[in-house]
Short mmCIF file of C-alpha atoms in Angstrom, two decimals:
data_model
loop_
_atom_site.label_atom_id
_atom_site.label_comp_id
_atom_site.label_asym_id
_atom_site.label_seq_id
_atom_site.Cartn_x
_atom_site.Cartn_y
_atom_site.Cartn_z
CA MET A 2 6.16 12.90 -10.79
CA GLY A 3 4.74 10.91 -7.71
CA TYR A 4 0.86 11.20 -6.36
CA TYR A 5 -1.58 9.08 -4.49
CA ILE A 6 -5.72 7.76 -5.86
CA THR A 7 -7.78 6.99 -3.36
CA VAL A 8 -9.26 3.68 -4.92
CA GLU A 9 -11.51 3.15 -1.92
CA HIS A 10 -12.60 4.89 1.26
CA ASN A 11 -8.97 5.30 3.50
CA VAL A 12 -7.10 3.57 0.84
CA ASN A 13 -4.65 5.63 -1.04
CA ILE A 14 -2.30 3.87 -3.66
CA TYR A 15 1.06 5.36 -4.75
CA ILE A 16 1.39 6.52 -8.64
CA GLU A 17 4.84 7.75 -9.87
CA ASP A 18 4.55 8.98 -13.65
CA TYR A 19 7.88 8.78 -16.22
CA GLY A 20 7.95 10.23 -19.73
CA PRO A 21 5.74 12.82 -21.50
CA GLU A 22 2.13 12.97 -20.35
CA ASP A 23 0.81 12.70 -23.50
CA GLY A 24 2.97 9.83 -24.60
CA GLN A 25 1.43 6.24 -24.72
CA PRO A 26 0.58 5.08 -21.30
CA ILE A 27 2.09 1.94 -20.16
CA LEU A 28 1.00 1.22 -16.73
CA PHE A 29 3.22 -1.57 -15.18
CA ILE A 30 2.03 -3.62 -12.09
CA HIS A 31 5.19 -5.06 -9.77
CA GLY A 32 5.21 -8.55 -8.67
CA TRP A 33 5.56 -10.16 -4.83
CA PRO A 34 6.71 -8.73 -2.40
CA LEU A 35 7.92 -5.34 -4.29
CA ASN A 36 6.89 -1.94 -5.58
CA HIS A 37 6.94 -0.12 -8.75
CA ARG A 38 11.18 0.64 -8.21
CA VAL A 39 11.35 -2.90 -9.26
CA PHE A 40 11.18 -1.25 -12.91
CA GLU A 41 13.42 1.61 -12.92
CA TYR A 42 15.66 0.76 -15.55
CA GLN A 43 12.26 0.64 -17.91
CA TYR A 44 11.33 3.56 -16.77
CA ASP A 45 14.96 5.08 -17.20
CA GLN A 46 14.71 4.15 -21.01
CA LEU A 47 11.43 4.24 -22.20
CA PRO A 48 10.50 7.41 -21.93
CA LYS A 49 13.27 8.45 -24.26
CA ALA A 50 11.12 6.61 -27.09
CA GLY A 51 8.26 8.47 -26.60
CA TYR A 52 6.08 6.66 -23.95
CA ARG A 53 4.53 7.45 -20.72
CA CYS A 54 5.74 4.92 -18.00
CA ILE A 55 3.08 4.51 -15.11
CA GLY A 56 4.45 2.74 -11.99
CA VAL A 57 1.81 1.61 -9.43
CA ASP A 58 2.37 0.52 -5.79
CA LEU A 59 0.16 -2.08 -5.21
CA ARG A 60 -2.05 -1.61 -2.06
CA GLY A 61 0.04 -2.75 1.58
CA PHE A 62 3.32 -1.86 -0.63
CA GLY A 63 5.75 0.53 -1.71
CA LYS A 64 4.15 3.67 -0.33
CA SER A 65 0.51 3.06 -0.99
CA ASP A 66 -1.70 2.80 2.05
CA ASN A 67 -1.67 -0.83 4.28
CA PRO A 68 -4.96 -1.25 4.85
CA TRP A 69 -5.87 -4.54 6.80
CA THR A 70 -7.68 -6.34 3.70
CA GLY A 71 -8.21 -6.36 0.04
CA TYR A 72 -5.49 -8.46 -1.18
CA SER A 73 -7.31 -10.80 -3.39
CA TYR A 74 -6.75 -10.62 -7.22
CA ASP A 75 -9.86 -9.50 -7.70
CA ARG A 76 -9.54 -6.18 -5.23
CA LEU A 77 -6.52 -5.35 -6.73
CA ALA A 78 -7.73 -5.61 -10.46
CA ASP A 79 -10.48 -3.58 -9.03
CA ASP A 80 -7.89 -0.83 -7.72
CA ILE A 81 -6.22 -0.95 -11.55
CA ARG A 82 -9.71 0.09 -12.69
CA SER A 83 -9.25 2.88 -10.29
CA VAL A 84 -6.00 4.15 -11.46
CA ILE A 85 -7.16 3.94 -15.14
CA ASP A 86 -9.79 5.92 -14.65
CA THR A 87 -8.75 8.65 -12.46
CA LEU A 88 -6.19 9.01 -14.44
CA LYS A 89 -8.42 9.10 -18.08
CA LEU A 90 -6.06 6.51 -19.57
CA GLU A 91 -7.15 5.77 -23.34
CA HIS A 92 -4.94 3.08 -25.44
CA VAL A 93 -3.23 1.45 -21.99
CA THR A 94 -0.64 -1.19 -22.52
CA LEU A 95 -0.87 -3.12 -18.93
CA THR A 96 2.34 -4.58 -18.51
CA GLY A 97 2.69 -6.86 -14.95
CA HIS A 98 5.48 -9.03 -13.75
CA SER A 99 4.92 -12.02 -11.79
CA MET A 100 1.95 -11.58 -9.40
CA GLY A 101 1.07 -8.80 -11.22
CA GLY A 102 0.84 -10.51 -14.43
CA ALA A 103 -1.47 -12.66 -12.56
CA ILE A 104 -3.71 -9.35 -11.01
CA ALA A 105 -3.66 -8.01 -14.80
CA ILE A 106 -4.98 -10.95 -16.59
CA ARG A 107 -7.98 -10.85 -13.50
CA TYR A 108 -8.42 -6.71 -14.66
CA MET A 109 -8.70 -8.51 -18.22
CA ALA A 110 -11.42 -10.57 -17.32
CA ARG A 111 -13.45 -9.04 -14.17
CA HIS A 112 -12.95 -5.46 -16.34
CA ALA A 113 -13.58 -6.53 -20.06
CA GLY A 114 -10.28 -5.16 -21.12
CA HIS A 115 -11.38 -1.78 -20.21
CA LYS A 116 -9.07 0.43 -21.80
CA ILE A 117 -6.50 -1.91 -22.48
CA PHE A 118 -5.02 -1.69 -26.04
CA LYS A 119 -2.24 -4.36 -25.63
CA LEU A 120 -1.29 -6.71 -22.78
CA ALA A 121 2.30 -7.93 -21.47
CA LEU A 122 2.76 -10.45 -19.48
CA ILE A 123 6.57 -10.67 -17.78
CA ALA A 124 7.05 -13.53 -15.84
CA ALA A 125 3.48 -14.16 -15.21
CA ALA A 126 2.35 -16.14 -12.06
CA ALA A 127 -0.46 -17.62 -13.65
CA PRO A 128 -2.83 -19.47 -14.62
CA ILE A 129 -1.52 -21.12 -11.69
CA PHE A 130 1.38 -20.23 -8.91
CA THR A 131 1.06 -23.71 -7.30
CA GLN A 132 0.73 -27.25 -8.19
CA ARG A 133 -2.43 -28.77 -8.68
CA GLN A 134 -4.26 -32.08 -9.98
CA GLY A 135 -4.56 -32.24 -13.49
CA TYR A 136 -1.99 -29.68 -14.71
CA PRO A 137 -1.35 -30.47 -17.87
CA TYR A 138 2.09 -28.83 -18.25
CA GLY A 139 3.83 -30.77 -15.31
CA LEU A 140 4.55 -30.64 -11.41
CA THR A 141 7.26 -27.57 -11.73
CA THR A 142 5.37 -25.35 -10.10
CA ILE A 143 5.57 -24.72 -6.61
CA THR A 144 3.78 -26.86 -3.87
CA LYS A 145 1.23 -25.04 -1.65
CA GLU A 146 3.25 -26.46 1.37
CA ARG A 147 6.54 -23.67 0.01
CA VAL A 148 4.02 -20.90 -0.01
CA ASN A 149 2.98 -21.72 3.39
CA GLU A 150 6.63 -22.09 4.55
CA LEU A 151 6.66 -18.35 2.75
CA ILE A 152 3.84 -17.19 4.77
CA LYS A 153 5.37 -18.60 8.14
CA ALA A 154 8.86 -16.82 7.32
CA THR A 155 6.98 -13.23 6.63
CA TYR A 156 5.31 -13.42 10.03
CA THR A 157 8.86 -14.65 11.46
CA ASP A 158 11.70 -13.06 9.89
CA ARG A 159 10.76 -11.46 6.86
CA PRO A 160 14.27 -10.00 5.93
CA GLU A 161 15.63 -13.64 5.56
CA MET A 162 12.55 -14.77 4.05
CA LEU A 163 13.29 -11.95 1.24
CA HIS A 164 17.04 -12.49 0.63
CA ASN A 165 16.23 -16.17 0.22
CA PHE A 166 13.93 -15.21 -2.57
CA GLY A 167 15.98 -12.93 -4.10
CA LYS A 168 18.62 -15.87 -4.32
CA MET A 169 16.02 -17.18 -6.50
CA PHE A 170 15.12 -14.35 -8.69
CA PHE A 171 18.18 -13.64 -10.67
CA TYR A 172 19.93 -16.30 -13.60
CA GLN A 173 22.75 -13.75 -14.37
CA ASN A 174 25.24 -12.66 -11.78
CA ILE A 175 24.25 -9.23 -9.58
CA THR A 176 26.34 -7.04 -7.42
CA GLU A 177 25.96 -6.82 -3.49
CA SER A 178 24.54 -3.48 -3.93
CA PHE A 179 21.88 -4.53 -6.26
CA LYS A 180 21.07 -7.45 -3.96
CA GLU A 181 20.86 -5.00 -0.65
CA TRP A 182 18.53 -2.44 -3.28
CA PHE A 183 16.91 -5.43 -4.35
CA GLN A 184 15.88 -6.54 -0.76
CA GLY A 185 14.83 -3.15 0.08
CA LEU A 186 11.87 -2.92 -2.27
CA GLY A 187 10.75 -5.93 -0.24
CA LEU A 188 10.85 -4.17 3.13
CA THR A 189 8.87 -1.43 1.82
CA ALA A 190 5.96 -3.79 2.00
CA SER A 191 3.92 -4.04 5.33
CA GLY A 192 4.41 -7.31 6.51
CA ASN A 193 0.61 -8.21 6.36
CA ALA A 194 0.23 -8.05 2.56
CA THR A 195 3.12 -9.69 1.98
CA ALA A 196 1.35 -12.33 3.78
CA LYS A 197 -2.21 -11.91 2.77
CA THR A 198 -0.97 -12.00 -1.35
CA ALA A 199 1.15 -14.79 -0.76
CA VAL A 200 -2.35 -16.35 0.06
CA SER A 201 -3.70 -15.35 -2.89
CA LEU A 202 -0.29 -16.69 -4.97
CA ARG A 203 -1.12 -19.83 -3.65
CA ASP A 204 -4.97 -20.13 -4.01
CA GLU A 205 -6.30 -18.18 -6.94
CA GLU A 206 -6.40 -19.85 -10.60
CA LEU A 207 -6.81 -17.76 -13.63
CA TRP A 208 -8.00 -20.65 -16.49
CA GLN A 209 -11.11 -19.54 -17.02
CA ASP A 210 -9.91 -15.48 -17.20
CA MET A 211 -7.33 -15.85 -20.05
CA SER A 212 -10.22 -17.07 -22.28
CA LYS A 213 -11.50 -13.31 -21.84
CA ILE A 214 -8.52 -11.50 -23.13
CA HIS A 215 -9.12 -10.22 -26.44
CA VAL A 216 -6.15 -7.99 -26.89
CA PRO A 217 -2.73 -8.56 -28.10
CA THR A 218 -0.87 -10.65 -25.51
CA GLY A 219 2.98 -10.57 -25.55
CA ILE A 220 4.20 -13.38 -22.73
CA PHE A 221 7.98 -12.36 -21.94
CA HIS A 222 9.75 -15.46 -19.69
CA GLY A 223 12.99 -15.96 -18.70
CA VAL A 224 13.76 -20.35 -19.67
CA HIS A 225 15.65 -20.31 -16.49
CA ASP A 226 12.79 -19.03 -14.07
CA GLU A 227 12.62 -21.03 -10.60
CA ILE A 228 9.91 -19.04 -9.27
CA CYS A 229 7.40 -19.29 -12.05
CA PRO A 230 8.50 -21.88 -14.12
CA PHE A 231 8.73 -21.55 -18.27
CA THR A 232 6.13 -23.98 -18.41
CA LEU A 233 3.73 -21.30 -16.74
CA ALA A 234 4.15 -19.33 -20.28
CA GLU A 235 3.64 -22.40 -22.66
CA ALA A 236 -0.02 -22.70 -20.58
CA LEU A 237 -0.89 -18.97 -20.87
CA GLN A 238 0.12 -19.37 -24.58
CA ALA A 239 -1.82 -21.95 -25.21
CA GLY A 240 -5.02 -20.33 -22.92
CA ILE A 241 -5.02 -17.16 -24.56
CA LYS A 242 -5.83 -16.71 -28.25
CA GLY A 243 -3.23 -15.29 -30.77
CA SER A 244 -0.33 -14.53 -27.79
CA GLU A 245 2.98 -14.20 -28.94
CA LEU A 246 5.47 -16.25 -26.39
CA VAL A 247 9.21 -14.26 -26.17
CA PRO A 248 11.24 -16.58 -24.32
CA PHE A 249 14.41 -15.14 -22.76
CA MET A 250 17.47 -17.53 -23.17
CA TYR A 251 19.81 -16.11 -20.43
CA SER A 252 17.13 -15.23 -17.70
CA GLY A 253 15.48 -15.95 -14.44
CA HIS A 254 12.23 -14.41 -13.06
CA GLY A 255 14.35 -10.72 -13.32
CA LEU A 256 14.59 -11.22 -17.05
CA PHE A 257 14.07 -7.68 -17.07
CA TYR A 258 17.43 -7.00 -15.26
CA CYS A 259 18.97 -10.20 -16.52
CA GLU A 260 18.95 -8.98 -20.31
CA MET A 261 17.86 -5.80 -19.55
CA GLU A 262 18.39 -4.24 -23.12
CA LYS A 263 16.84 -7.39 -24.58
CA PHE A 264 13.44 -6.72 -22.69
CA ASN A 265 13.54 -3.25 -23.30
CA HIS A 266 13.47 -3.33 -27.10
CA GLU A 267 11.39 -6.81 -27.00
CA LEU A 268 8.94 -4.43 -24.70
CA ALA A 269 9.02 -0.91 -27.25
CA GLY A 270 8.73 -3.57 -29.90
CA PHE A 271 5.61 -5.24 -29.05
CA ILE A 272 3.74 -2.03 -27.86
CA GLY A 273 4.56 -0.34 -31.26
#
């Protein structure tokens, strides 16, 4: 079932709801520059185990409205708060992939974990996405210059940018048809939202946010991730007290495709 939720004046966020209404809720936040449909193969399976899966299109992506402003992590986290409160959700497992993981972490800090039961971080673009001086886990993250190139390509040849981004996403081989479907997800976004969230990815940091997380946290990360290297997962585990790191030995950034069966099993086991 699809519907819209108003998160601020003239800004409506698109939601898809899968599974039993009284099921334990899992709220999925997609990564850059995709939409809620990227979790299709979780929506197909997890409701069979009784979970209610709620997919959100972030503002500017998928079927949501495309305002000119509002692409900071703070504003995106506030949108998630509006979704949770409007739907009157309780005991939520907040699940974020890539940039969605960063937004989930900001939500936990900014809104004191409001209504969150557990936190699942999937190949999260956190605690930082781009290289910084003093980063203790090695300079394996993407440079700011590389993100600037993505922003420039977004404004000049977005389809080619998405094509090249897709090449880095998967470690396992995928079909040409699947590549076309995946690129189509990115093309539904507005160019403005794609560029402005890339600025947030480039500039924002989440070091202080991690210390404010006080719910069970699962960190799911592909060992061969070229977009958010595995060292980021190690930094998250070090920074989030009591967190559990689950490595995916045969996956890149798209671990929920590369090792789909294992991912669904591990996520369900983590939620319990």
